[in-house]
PDB file of C-alpha atoms in Angstrom:
ATOM      1  CA  UNK A 246       0.125  -0.309  -0.116  1.00 42.00           C
ATOM      2  CA  UNK A 247       1.552   4.152  -0.744  1.00 44.00           C
ATOM      3  CA  UNK A 248       2.662   5.376   1.908  1.00 56.00           C
ATOM      4  CA  UNK A 249       0.806   9.051   0.318  1.00 59.00           C
ATOM      5  CA  UNK A 250      -0.154  10.723   3.707  1.00 73.00           C
ATOM      6  CA  UNK A 251      -3.074  11.648   1.582  1.00 94.00           C
ATOM      7  CA  UNK A 252      -5.275  11.169  -1.560  1.00 97.00           C
ATOM      8  CA  UNK A 253      -7.190  13.743  -3.215  1.00 98.00           C
ATOM      9  CA  UNK A 254     -11.273  12.790  -3.773  1.00 97.00           C
ATOM     10  CA  UNK A 255     -13.287  13.848  -6.534  1.00 97.00           C
ATOM     11  CA  UNK A 256     -17.016  12.539  -6.696  1.00 97.00           C
ATOM     12  CA  UNK A 257     -18.433  13.864 -10.755  1.00 96.00           C
ATOM     13  CA  UNK A 258     -21.999  13.365 -10.592  1.00 89.00           C
ATOM     14  CA  UNK A 259     -24.503  15.542 -13.562  1.00 85.00           C
ATOM     15  CA  UNK A 260     -24.944  18.718 -10.889  1.00 91.00           C
ATOM     16  CA  UNK A 261     -22.166  19.214  -8.842  1.00 94.00           C
ATOM     17  CA  UNK A 262     -18.033  18.803  -8.286  1.00 97.00           C
ATOM     18  CA  UNK A 263     -17.434  16.874  -4.872  1.00 97.00           C
ATOM     19  CA  UNK A 264     -14.149  17.699  -3.421  1.00 98.00           C
ATOM     20  CA  UNK A 265     -12.493  15.250  -0.809  1.00 97.00           C
ATOM     21  CA  UNK A 266      -9.725  14.162   1.153  1.00 97.00           C
ATOM     22  CA  UNK A 267      -8.462  10.733   2.401  1.00 96.00           C
ATOM     23  CA  UNK A 268      -5.654  10.607   5.387  1.00 93.00           C
ATOM     24  CA  UNK A 269      -3.516   8.047   5.943  1.00 88.00           C
ATOM     25  CA  UNK A 270      -6.075   7.047   8.178  1.00 88.00           C
ATOM     26  CA  UNK A 271      -8.379   6.297   5.534  1.00 88.00           C
ATOM     27  CA  UNK A 272     -10.460   8.844   7.162  1.00 93.00           C
ATOM     28  CA  UNK A 273     -12.967  11.113   4.083  1.00 96.00           C
ATOM     29  CA  UNK A 274     -13.402  14.766   4.851  1.00 96.00           C
ATOM     30  CA  UNK A 275     -15.284  16.859   2.329  1.00 97.00           C
ATOM     31  CA  UNK A 276     -14.287  19.988   1.438  1.00 97.00           C
ATOM     32  CA  UNK A 277     -16.065  21.524  -1.170  1.00 97.00           C
ATOM     33  CA  UNK A 278     -18.839  20.854  -3.548  1.00 97.00           C
ATOM     34  CA  UNK A 279     -19.381  23.158  -6.677  1.00 97.00           C
ATOM     35  CA  UNK A 280     -22.462  22.914  -9.307  1.00 97.00           C
ATOM     36  CA  UNK A 281     -20.583  21.265 -12.153  1.00 96.00           C
ATOM     37  CA  UNK A 282     -20.374  22.882 -15.448  1.00 96.00           C
ATOM     38  CA  UNK A 283     -21.277  19.752 -17.471  1.00 94.00           C
ATOM     39  CA  UNK A 284     -21.269  21.013 -20.922  1.00 95.00           C
ATOM     40  CA  UNK A 285     -17.962  22.870 -21.034  1.00 97.00           C
ATOM     41  CA  UNK A 286     -14.224  20.899 -20.331  1.00 97.00           C
ATOM     42  CA  UNK A 287     -12.642  24.350 -20.094  1.00 97.00           C
ATOM     43  CA  UNK A 288     -15.159  25.760 -17.430  1.00 98.00           C
ATOM     44  CA  UNK A 289     -14.548  21.833 -15.678  1.00 97.00           C
ATOM     45  CA  UNK A 290     -11.138  22.467 -15.757  1.00 97.00           C
ATOM     46  CA  UNK A 291     -10.846  24.292 -14.552  1.00 97.00           C
ATOM     47  CA  UNK A 292     -12.698  25.017 -11.568  1.00 98.00           C
ATOM     48  CA  UNK A 293     -11.258  21.531 -10.522  1.00 97.00           C
ATOM     49  CA  UNK A 294      -7.984  23.915 -10.467  1.00 97.00           C
ATOM     50  CA  UNK A 295      -9.749  25.979  -8.537  1.00 97.00           C
ATOM     51  CA  UNK A 296     -10.960  23.971  -6.262  1.00 97.00           C
ATOM     52  CA  UNK A 297      -7.507  22.525  -5.985  1.00 97.00           C
ATOM     53  CA  UNK A 298      -5.866  25.250  -5.358  1.00 96.00           C
ATOM     54  CA  UNK A 299      -8.163  26.459  -2.542  1.00 97.00           C
ATOM     55  CA  UNK A 300      -7.875  23.670  -0.452  1.00 97.00           C
ATOM     56  CA  UNK A 301      -4.375  22.776  -1.265  1.00 94.00           C
ATOM     57  CA  UNK A 302      -3.557  22.847   2.466  1.00 94.00           C
ATOM     58  CA  UNK A 303      -4.540  19.306   2.947  1.00 94.00           C
ATOM     59  CA  UNK A 304      -2.565  17.655   0.487  1.00 93.00           C
ATOM     60  CA  UNK A 305       0.778  17.607  -1.064  1.00 92.00           C
ATOM     61  CA  UNK A 306       1.814  17.897  -4.585  1.00 90.00           C
ATOM     62  CA  UNK A 307       2.696  14.621  -5.125  1.00 90.00           C
ATOM     63  CA  UNK A 308      -1.290  13.291  -3.137  1.00 95.00           C
ATOM     64  CA  UNK A 309      -3.223  11.462  -6.450  1.00 96.00           C
ATOM     65  CA  UNK A 310      -5.927  12.446  -7.321  1.00 97.00           C
ATOM     66  CA  UNK A 311      -8.559  10.102  -7.716  1.00 98.00           C
ATOM     67  CA  UNK A 312     -11.880  10.464  -9.305  1.00 98.00           C
ATOM     68  CA  UNK A 313     -15.559   8.352  -9.029  1.00 97.00           C
ATOM     69  CA  UNK A 314     -17.096   8.950 -12.431  1.00 95.00           C
ATOM     70  CA  UNK A 315     -20.679   8.568 -13.484  1.00 90.00           C
ATOM     71  CA  UNK A 316     -19.761   6.338 -16.895  1.00 88.00           C
ATOM     72  CA  UNK A 317     -18.056   3.828 -18.361  1.00 90.00           C
ATOM     73  CA  UNK A 318     -14.252   4.027 -18.264  1.00 93.00           C
ATOM     74  CA  UNK A 319     -12.672   1.800 -21.423  1.00 91.00           C
ATOM     75  CA  UNK A 320     -10.090  -0.341 -19.577  1.00 88.00           C
ATOM     76  CA  UNK A 321      -7.501  -0.158 -22.553  1.00 87.00           C
ATOM     77  CA  UNK A 322      -8.416   3.551 -24.240  1.00 90.00           C
ATOM     78  CA  UNK A 323      -9.306   5.214 -21.051  1.00 90.00           C
ATOM     79  CA  UNK A 324     -12.011   7.513 -22.907  1.00 93.00           C
ATOM     80  CA  UNK A 325     -14.922   8.282 -20.800  1.00 94.00           C
ATOM     81  CA  UNK A 326     -18.656   7.543 -22.980  1.00 91.00           C
ATOM     82  CA  UNK A 327     -20.250   9.602 -19.854  1.00 88.00           C
ATOM     83  CA  UNK A 328     -23.204  11.352 -22.547  1.00 83.00           C
ATOM     84  CA  UNK A 329     -25.027  13.079 -19.052  1.00 86.00           C
ATOM     85  CA  UNK A 330     -21.933  14.926 -18.412  1.00 93.00           C
ATOM     86  CA  UNK A 331     -20.383  16.094 -22.441  1.00 94.00           C
ATOM     87  CA  UNK A 332     -17.497  18.278 -20.607  1.00 95.00           C
ATOM     88  CA  UNK A 333     -15.723  14.984 -20.663  1.00 95.00           C
ATOM     89  CA  UNK A 334     -17.252  12.938 -22.301  1.00 93.00           C
ATOM     90  CA  UNK A 335     -14.649  10.405 -25.327  1.00 94.00           C
ATOM     91  CA  UNK A 336     -12.003  12.505 -23.376  1.00 95.00           C
ATOM     92  CA  UNK A 337      -9.304  10.264 -22.303  1.00 96.00           C
ATOM     93  CA  UNK A 338      -9.714  12.305 -18.404  1.00 96.00           C
ATOM     94  CA  UNK A 339      -6.898  10.631 -16.570  1.00 96.00           C
ATOM     95  CA  UNK A 340      -4.497  11.592 -19.361  1.00 96.00           C
ATOM     96  CA  UNK A 341      -5.728  14.659 -19.840  1.00 97.00           C
ATOM     97  CA  UNK A 342      -6.351  16.071 -16.132  1.00 96.00           C
ATOM     98  CA  UNK A 343      -2.832  14.265 -14.970  1.00 96.00           C
ATOM     99  CA  UNK A 344      -1.107  16.476 -17.427  1.00 96.00           C
ATOM    100  CA  UNK A 345      -3.585  19.879 -16.479  1.00 96.00           C
ATOM    101  CA  UNK A 346      -2.566  19.329 -12.844  1.00 96.00           C
ATOM    102  CA  UNK A 347       0.615  17.812 -12.511  1.00 95.00           C
ATOM    103  CA  UNK A 348      -0.217  14.883 -10.679  1.00 95.00           C
ATOM    104  CA  UNK A 349      -1.006  10.800 -10.406  1.00 96.00           C
ATOM    105  CA  UNK A 350      -5.206  10.964 -11.570  1.00 97.00           C
ATOM    106  CA  UNK A 351      -7.096   7.713 -11.542  1.00 96.00           C
ATOM    107  CA  UNK A 352     -10.285   7.761 -13.041  1.00 97.00           C
ATOM    108  CA  UNK A 353     -13.086   4.643 -12.298  1.00 96.00           C
ATOM    109  CA  UNK A 354     -16.969   3.993 -12.487  1.00 95.00           C
ATOM    110  CA  UNK A 355     -18.336   5.880  -9.872  1.00 95.00           C
ATOM    111  CA  UNK A 356     -21.046   1.883  -8.430  1.00 95.00           C
ATOM    112  CA  UNK A 357     -17.455   0.466  -9.015  1.00 96.00           C
ATOM    113  CA  UNK A 358     -16.073   2.667  -7.166  1.00 97.00           C
ATOM    114  CA  UNK A 359     -18.956   2.062  -4.240  1.00 97.00           C
ATOM    115  CA  UNK A 360     -19.343  -1.390  -3.678  1.00 98.00           C
ATOM    116  CA  UNK A 361     -15.414  -2.064  -3.174  1.00 98.00           C
ATOM    117  CA  UNK A 362     -15.291   1.305  -0.117  1.00 98.00           C
ATOM    118  CA  UNK A 363     -17.993  -1.880   0.632  1.00 98.00           C
ATOM    119  CA  UNK A 364     -16.238  -4.497   0.813  1.00 98.00           C
ATOM    120  CA  UNK A 365     -13.018  -2.902   1.920  1.00 97.00           C
ATOM    121  CA  UNK A 366     -14.368  -0.914   4.467  1.00 96.00           C
ATOM    122  CA  UNK A 367     -17.849  -1.870   4.554  1.00 97.00           C
ATOM    123  CA  UNK A 368     -20.753  -3.529   4.882  1.00 98.00           C
ATOM    124  CA  UNK A 369     -18.287  -6.048   2.588  1.00 97.00           C
ATOM    125  CA  UNK A 370     -15.614  -6.364   4.670  1.00 97.00           C
ATOM    126  CA  UNK A 371     -14.342 -10.308   5.115  1.00 96.00           C
ATOM    127  CA  UNK A 372     -16.616 -11.042   2.491  1.00 97.00           C
ATOM    128  CA  UNK A 373     -14.375 -12.570  -0.531  1.00 97.00           C
ATOM    129  CA  UNK A 374     -17.120 -11.385  -3.533  1.00 98.00           C
ATOM    130  CA  UNK A 375     -19.138  -8.316  -2.695  1.00 98.00           C
ATOM    131  CA  UNK A 376     -21.248  -7.311  -4.961  1.00 98.00           C
ATOM    132  CA  UNK A 377     -22.689  -3.485  -5.188  1.00 98.00           C
ATOM    133  CA  UNK A 378     -25.967  -3.390  -6.139  1.00 98.00           C
ATOM    134  CA  UNK A 379     -27.181   0.208  -7.006  1.00 96.00           C
ATOM    135  CA  UNK A 380     -30.920   1.763  -6.647  1.00 96.00           C
ATOM    136  CA  UNK A 381     -31.047   5.100  -7.282  1.00 93.00           C
ATOM    137  CA  UNK A 382     -32.240   7.152 -10.120  1.00 90.00           C
ATOM    138  CA  UNK A 383     -31.717   4.097 -11.819  1.00 91.00           C
ATOM    139  CA  UNK A 384     -29.885   0.643 -11.314  1.00 95.00           C
ATOM    140  CA  UNK A 385     -27.000   0.291 -11.448  1.00 93.00           C
ATOM    141  CA  UNK A 386     -23.445  -2.011  -9.939  1.00 96.00           C
ATOM    142  CA  UNK A 387     -20.416  -2.995  -9.569  1.00 96.00           C
ATOM    143  CA  UNK A 388     -17.963  -6.376  -8.354  1.00 98.00           C
ATOM    144  CA  UNK A 389     -15.379  -6.821  -6.042  1.00 98.00           C
ATOM    145  CA  UNK A 390     -13.947 -10.066  -5.877  1.00 98.00           C
ATOM    146  CA  UNK A 391     -10.478 -10.096  -3.079  1.00 97.00           C
ATOM    147  CA  UNK A 392     -10.733  -7.038  -3.034  1.00 96.00           C
ATOM    148  CA  UNK A 393     -10.122  -6.369  -6.821  1.00 97.00           C
ATOM    149  CA  UNK A 394     -12.683  -3.749  -8.589  1.00 96.00           C
ATOM    150  CA  UNK A 395     -13.553  -6.206 -11.039  1.00 96.00           C
ATOM    151  CA  UNK A 396     -13.201  -4.630 -14.846  1.00 91.00           C
ATOM    152  CA  UNK A 397     -14.768  -6.454 -17.832  1.00 86.00           C
ATOM    153  CA  UNK A 398     -15.096  -5.416 -20.782  1.00 82.00           C
ATOM    154  CA  UNK A 399     -15.353  -2.265 -21.883  1.00 82.00           C
ATOM    155  CA  UNK A 400     -15.134  -1.365 -18.727  1.00 84.00           C
ATOM    156  CA  UNK A 401     -18.364  -2.334 -18.135  1.00 84.00           C
ATOM    157  CA  UNK A 402     -19.115  -5.149 -14.810  1.00 91.00           C
ATOM    158  CA  UNK A 403     -22.147  -5.939 -12.600  1.00 91.00           C
ATOM    159  CA  UNK A 404     -25.007  -3.844 -14.771  1.00 92.00           C
ATOM    160  CA  UNK A 405     -27.950  -6.216 -13.749  1.00 94.00           C
ATOM    161  CA  UNK A 406     -30.297  -3.110 -14.178  1.00 91.00           C
ATOM    162  CA  UNK A 407     -30.175  -4.062 -18.543  1.00 91.00           C
ATOM    163  CA  UNK A 408     -30.374  -6.619 -21.762  1.00 87.00           C
ATOM    164  CA  UNK A 409     -34.212  -7.457 -21.609  1.00 85.00           C
ATOM    165  CA  UNK A 410     -34.165  -9.494 -18.585  1.00 82.00           C
ATOM    166  CA  UNK A 411     -37.269  -8.040 -16.829  1.00 85.00           C
ATOM    167  CA  UNK A 412     -40.739 -10.249 -16.083  1.00 88.00           C
ATOM    168  CA  UNK A 413     -43.445  -9.291 -18.152  1.00 91.00           C
ATOM    169  CA  UNK A 414     -45.905 -10.952 -15.413  1.00 90.00           C
ATOM    170  CA  UNK A 415     -46.523 -11.438 -11.627  1.00 92.00           C
ATOM    171  CA  UNK A 416     -48.473 -13.692  -9.740  1.00 91.00           C
ATOM    172  CA  UNK A 417     -49.729 -11.726  -6.687  1.00 89.00           C
ATOM    173  CA  UNK A 418     -52.032 -12.885  -4.358  1.00 86.00           C
ATOM    174  CA  UNK A 419     -53.268 -15.385  -7.010  1.00 87.00           C
ATOM    175  CA  UNK A 420     -53.611 -12.799  -9.592  1.00 90.00           C
ATOM    176  CA  UNK A 421     -51.264 -12.925 -13.206  1.00 93.00           C
ATOM    177  CA  UNK A 422     -50.434  -8.814 -13.520  1.00 93.00           C
ATOM    178  CA  UNK A 423     -49.460  -8.531 -17.428  1.00 94.00           C
ATOM    179  CA  UNK A 424     -46.548  -5.828 -17.850  1.00 95.00           C
ATOM    180  CA  UNK A 425     -45.468  -4.206 -20.842  1.00 94.00           C
ATOM    181  CA  UNK A 426     -41.759  -4.504 -22.041  1.00 93.00           C
ATOM    182  CA  UNK A 427     -40.531  -0.515 -21.963  1.00 91.00           C
ATOM    183  CA  UNK A 428     -38.232   1.228 -24.121  1.00 90.00           C
ATOM    184  CA  UNK A 429     -34.408   1.951 -22.443  1.00 87.00           C
ATOM    185  CA  UNK A 430     -32.475   5.297 -23.269  1.00 82.00           C
ATOM    186  CA  UNK A 431     -29.574   2.438 -23.049  1.00 83.00           C
ATOM    187  CA  UNK A 432     -31.556   1.350 -26.750  1.00 86.00           C
ATOM    188  CA  UNK A 433     -32.478  -1.904 -25.687  1.00 90.00           C
ATOM    189  CA  UNK A 434     -36.538  -3.300 -24.703  1.00 92.00           C
ATOM    190  CA  UNK A 435     -37.484  -4.790 -21.452  1.00 93.00           C
ATOM    191  CA  UNK A 436     -34.599  -3.525 -18.650  1.00 93.00           C
ATOM    192  CA  UNK A 437     -34.813  -3.758 -15.190  1.00 95.00           C
ATOM    193  CA  UNK A 438     -33.729  -0.072 -15.148  1.00 94.00           C
ATOM    194  CA  UNK A 439     -36.907   1.315 -16.916  1.00 94.00           C
ATOM    195  CA  UNK A 440     -38.955  -0.438 -13.017  1.00 96.00           C
ATOM    196  CA  UNK A 441     -36.134  -0.348 -11.123  1.00 95.00           C
ATOM    197  CA  UNK A 442     -34.909   2.420  -9.678  1.00 95.00           C
ATOM    198  CA  UNK A 443     -36.909   5.346  -7.803  1.00 96.00           C
ATOM    199  CA  UNK A 444     -38.149   6.666 -11.917  1.00 95.00           C
ATOM    200  CA  UNK A 445     -38.539   3.124 -12.103  1.00 96.00           C
ATOM    201  CA  UNK A 446     -40.920   2.663  -8.946  1.00 97.00           C
ATOM    202  CA  UNK A 447     -42.773   5.494 -10.774  1.00 97.00           C
ATOM    203  CA  UNK A 448     -42.747   4.619 -13.783  1.00 96.00           C
ATOM    204  CA  UNK A 449     -43.941   1.179 -12.557  1.00 97.00           C
ATOM    205  CA  UNK A 450     -46.873   2.660 -10.710  1.00 98.00           C
ATOM    206  CA  UNK A 451     -48.509   5.112 -13.162  1.00 97.00           C
ATOM    207  CA  UNK A 452     -48.482   1.777 -15.546  1.00 96.00           C
ATOM    208  CA  UNK A 453     -50.581  -0.038 -12.645  1.00 97.00           C
ATOM    209  CA  UNK A 454     -52.637   2.165 -11.548  1.00 97.00           C
ATOM    210  CA  UNK A 455     -52.432   5.297 -14.874  1.00 97.00           C
ATOM    211  CA  UNK A 456     -51.724   7.551 -11.020  1.00 97.00           C
ATOM    212  CA  UNK A 457     -48.657   9.996 -11.461  1.00 98.00           C
ATOM    213  CA  UNK A 458     -46.930   9.907  -7.522  1.00 98.00           C
ATOM    214  CA  UNK A 459     -42.909   9.889  -6.741  1.00 97.00           C
ATOM    215  CA  UNK A 460     -41.305   7.520  -5.740  1.00 97.00           C
ATOM    216  CA  UNK A 461     -40.831   9.024  -1.621  1.00 97.00           C
ATOM    217  CA  UNK A 462     -45.066   8.633  -1.613  1.00 98.00           C
ATOM    218  CA  UNK A 463     -45.277   5.556  -3.052  1.00 98.00           C
ATOM    219  CA  UNK A 464     -43.024   4.311  -0.149  1.00 98.00           C
ATOM    220  CA  UNK A 465     -45.042   6.119   1.804  1.00 98.00           C
ATOM    221  CA  UNK A 466     -48.148   4.819   0.991  1.00 98.00           C
ATOM    222  CA  UNK A 467     -46.671   1.506   0.970  1.00 98.00           C
ATOM    223  CA  UNK A 468     -45.338   2.063   4.766  1.00 97.00           C
ATOM    224  CA  UNK A 469     -48.949   3.211   5.865  1.00 97.00           C
ATOM    225  CA  UNK A 470     -50.812  -0.375   3.767  1.00 96.00           C
ATOM    226  CA  UNK A 471     -51.869   1.737   0.820  1.00 98.00           C
ATOM    227  CA  UNK A 472     -53.510  -0.407  -1.538  1.00 97.00           C
ATOM    228  CA  UNK A 473     -51.920   0.895  -4.987  1.00 97.00           C
ATOM    229  CA  UNK A 474     -48.979   1.898  -3.379  1.00 98.00           C
ATOM    230  CA  UNK A 475     -48.590  -1.939  -1.606  1.00 97.00           C
ATOM    231  CA  UNK A 476     -49.709  -3.577  -4.716  1.00 97.00           C
ATOM    232  CA  UNK A 477     -46.588  -1.264  -6.814  1.00 98.00           C
ATOM    233  CA  UNK A 478     -43.977  -2.661  -4.284  1.00 98.00           C
ATOM    234  CA  UNK A 479     -45.353  -5.823  -4.016  1.00 97.00           C
ATOM    235  CA  UNK A 480     -45.426  -6.285  -7.962  1.00 97.00           C
ATOM    236  CA  UNK A 481     -41.810  -3.840  -7.385  1.00 98.00           C
ATOM    237  CA  UNK A 482     -40.168  -6.625  -4.958  1.00 97.00           C
ATOM    238  CA  UNK A 483     -40.836  -9.551  -7.789  1.00 96.00           C
ATOM    239  CA  UNK A 484     -39.178  -7.611 -10.207  1.00 96.00           C
ATOM    240  CA  UNK A 485     -36.556  -6.297  -8.649  1.00 97.00           C
ATOM    241  CA  UNK A 486     -35.388  -9.514  -6.188  1.00 97.00           C
ATOM    242  CA  UNK A 487     -35.770 -11.852  -9.252  1.00 95.00           C
ATOM    243  CA  UNK A 488     -32.685 -10.327 -11.374  1.00 95.00           C
ATOM    244  CA  UNK A 489     -30.286  -9.925  -8.395  1.00 97.00           C
ATOM    245  CA  UNK A 490     -31.363 -13.436  -6.678  1.00 97.00           C
ATOM    246  CA  UNK A 491     -29.722 -14.819 -10.378  1.00 95.00           C
ATOM    247  CA  UNK A 492     -27.030 -11.920 -10.499  1.00 96.00           C
ATOM    248  CA  UNK A 493     -25.659 -13.914  -7.085  1.00 97.00           C
ATOM    249  CA  UNK A 494     -26.108 -17.605  -8.220  1.00 96.00           C
ATOM    250  CA  UNK A 495     -23.428 -16.372 -11.500  1.00 96.00           C
ATOM    251  CA  UNK A 496     -20.909 -14.186  -9.308  1.00 96.00           C
ATOM    252  CA  UNK A 497     -21.085 -15.698  -6.346  1.00 96.00           C
ATOM    253  CA  UNK A 498     -21.519 -12.644  -4.440  1.00 97.00           C
ATOM    254  CA  UNK A 499     -21.814 -13.857  -0.191  1.00 97.00           C
ATOM    255  CA  UNK A 500     -22.854 -10.239  -0.098  1.00 97.00           C
ATOM    256  CA  UNK A 501     -25.028  -7.094  -2.231  1.00 98.00           C
ATOM    257  CA  UNK A 502     -24.703  -4.150  -0.489  1.00 98.00           C
ATOM    258  CA  UNK A 503     -27.062  -1.147  -1.805  1.00 98.00           C
ATOM    259  CA  UNK A 504     -26.502   2.180  -2.351  1.00 96.00           C
ATOM    260  CA  UNK A 505     -28.786   4.613  -4.375  1.00 94.00           C
ATOM    261  CA  UNK A 506     -31.594   6.684  -2.439  1.00 94.00           C
ATOM    262  CA  UNK A 507     -33.707   3.416  -1.995  1.00 96.00           C
ATOM    263  CA  UNK A 508     -31.193   1.886   0.178  1.00 96.00           C
ATOM    264  CA  UNK A 509     -31.949   4.096   2.658  1.00 95.00           C
ATOM    265  CA  UNK A 510     -35.330   2.862   2.691  1.00 97.00           C
ATOM    266  CA  UNK A 511     -34.702  -0.017   5.697  1.00 96.00           C
ATOM    267  CA  UNK A 512     -38.425  -1.546   5.487  1.00 97.00           C
ATOM    268  CA  UNK A 513     -37.415  -2.449   1.203  1.00 98.00           C
ATOM    269  CA  UNK A 514     -34.448  -3.712   1.609  1.00 98.00           C
ATOM    270  CA  UNK A 515     -35.458  -6.253   4.552  1.00 98.00           C
ATOM    271  CA  UNK A 516     -38.656  -6.671   2.068  1.00 98.00           C
ATOM    272  CA  UNK A 517     -35.768  -7.143  -1.212  1.00 98.00           C
ATOM    273  CA  UNK A 518     -33.453  -8.971   0.851  1.00 98.00           C
ATOM    274  CA  UNK A 519     -36.223 -12.144   1.926  1.00 97.00           C
ATOM    275  CA  UNK A 520     -37.660 -12.039  -1.691  1.00 97.00           C
ATOM    276  CA  UNK A 521     -34.305 -12.099  -2.779  1.00 97.00           C
ATOM    277  CA  UNK A 522     -33.248 -14.750  -0.560  1.00 96.00           C
ATOM    278  CA  UNK A 523     -36.333 -17.079  -1.816  1.00 95.00           C
ATOM    279  CA  UNK A 524     -34.693 -17.590  -5.364  1.00 95.00           C
ATOM    280  CA  UNK A 525     -30.791 -17.963  -4.589  1.00 96.00           C
ATOM    281  CA  UNK A 526     -29.800 -21.845  -5.336  1.00 93.00           C
ATOM    282  CA  UNK A 527     -28.710 -21.592  -1.656  1.00 87.00           C
ATOM    283  CA  UNK A 528     -30.931 -18.474   1.592  1.00 84.00           C
ATOM    284  CA  UNK A 529     -27.969 -17.672   3.914  1.00 87.00           C
ATOM    285  CA  UNK A 530     -29.413 -17.098   7.801  1.00 88.00           C
ATOM    286  CA  UNK A 531     -27.384 -13.360   7.594  1.00 92.00           C
ATOM    287  CA  UNK A 532     -28.808 -10.893   5.256  1.00 95.00           C
ATOM    288  CA  UNK A 533     -27.752 -11.666   1.800  1.00 97.00           C
ATOM    289  CA  UNK A 534     -29.293  -7.738   0.724  1.00 98.00           C
ATOM    290  CA  UNK A 535     -28.352  -4.685   2.885  1.00 97.00           C
ATOM    291  CA  UNK A 536     -28.371  -1.022   2.883  1.00 98.00           C
ATOM    292  CA  UNK A 537     -24.548   0.620   2.028  1.00 98.00           C
ATOM    293  CA  UNK A 538     -22.215   1.816   4.661  1.00 97.00           C
ATOM    294  CA  UNK A 539     -21.373   4.525   2.471  1.00 95.00           C
ATOM    295  CA  UNK A 540     -24.332   5.873   1.269  1.00 84.00           C
ATOM    296  CA  UNK A 541     -23.568   8.465   0.449  1.00 87.00           C
ATOM    297  CA  UNK A 542     -19.159   9.053   0.162  1.00 94.00           C
ATOM    298  CA  UNK A 543     -18.589   5.833  -0.693  1.00 96.00           C
ATOM    299  CA  UNK A 544     -17.392   5.921  -4.398  1.00 96.00           C
ATOM    300  CA  UNK A 545     -14.900   8.638  -3.344  1.00 97.00           C
ATOM    301  CA  UNK A 546     -14.436   6.327  -0.269  1.00 97.00           C
ATOM    302  CA  UNK A 547     -13.975   3.736  -3.593  1.00 97.00           C
ATOM    303  CA  UNK A 548     -11.750   5.764  -5.902  1.00 97.00           C
ATOM    304  CA  UNK A 549      -9.402   6.800  -2.636  1.00 97.00           C
ATOM    305  CA  UNK A 550      -8.200   3.552  -2.264  1.00 96.00           C
ATOM    306  CA  UNK A 551      -7.619   2.111  -5.368  1.00 96.00           C
ATOM    307  CA  UNK A 552      -5.434   4.742  -6.318  1.00 95.00           C
ATOM    308  CA  UNK A 553      -3.911   3.463  -2.917  1.00 92.00           C
ATOM    309  CA  UNK A 554      -3.789   0.201  -4.848  1.00 91.00           C
ATOM    310  CA  UNK A 555      -3.088   1.007  -7.886  1.00 86.00           C
ATOM    311  CA  UNK A 556       0.008   3.558  -6.516  1.00 71.00           C
TER     312      UNK A 556
END
């Protein structure tokens, strides 16, 4: 492990740039957050340079910069695919920022970074294989084995939210409910992402009841045993639990750490774990599906840990 006393951490999303620093004891301190200039490379690099300059007392000139970002990093070329952040879409972000800032820059996908954080220091610590399931506005994932991120072809691993796998009918209390396959922004039709995340939950509620409601209102209604919301969550649990159980069977993960907004709803995660245990080949006494310990800054923590691994 590197003896670098501090790692500069950046979290890049479609709305904000968050800056932090991880010290030698692996403690993360958030230093700044700014709205991201998502459409302009010059404005983006100027902001990052300025943020680092303003907080330079917290790290040294040879501290690496570890970046957790939305999007995919091509493992061979380093090219970014981040259509929601045009500022660095189709650029080698690591190389370009490294040359600009004159320091080592490590860039990786935020779901992968979250999973590494949970596997090394969070709820997955001590587990050989950890799957990270992001259930936020959409559905994503990452995979860590033996403390290392598994990076597949074209930088894609753990994308359980995509592919034409969603059930087209579910059975609820003896009633068969048929569901249409929804088009997905990825270009396919029938992806879990269409029904699985917070926006997907809203879409599912609208499909079932022809009613517009926010994911927060649907979950609150479910917890209050409101009839329509309860039906929506029952269907959601079937739709999400079966692909997740399938993912566990394939990867051999002994724990699924869940991140994203829906992970904060403890009762929903407990219900999801119960459903998943029904479908895996071998259920366990301990929970398989649990909320992650680093719901807010897991990407930054994982990116810093990755920087220490590769230094």
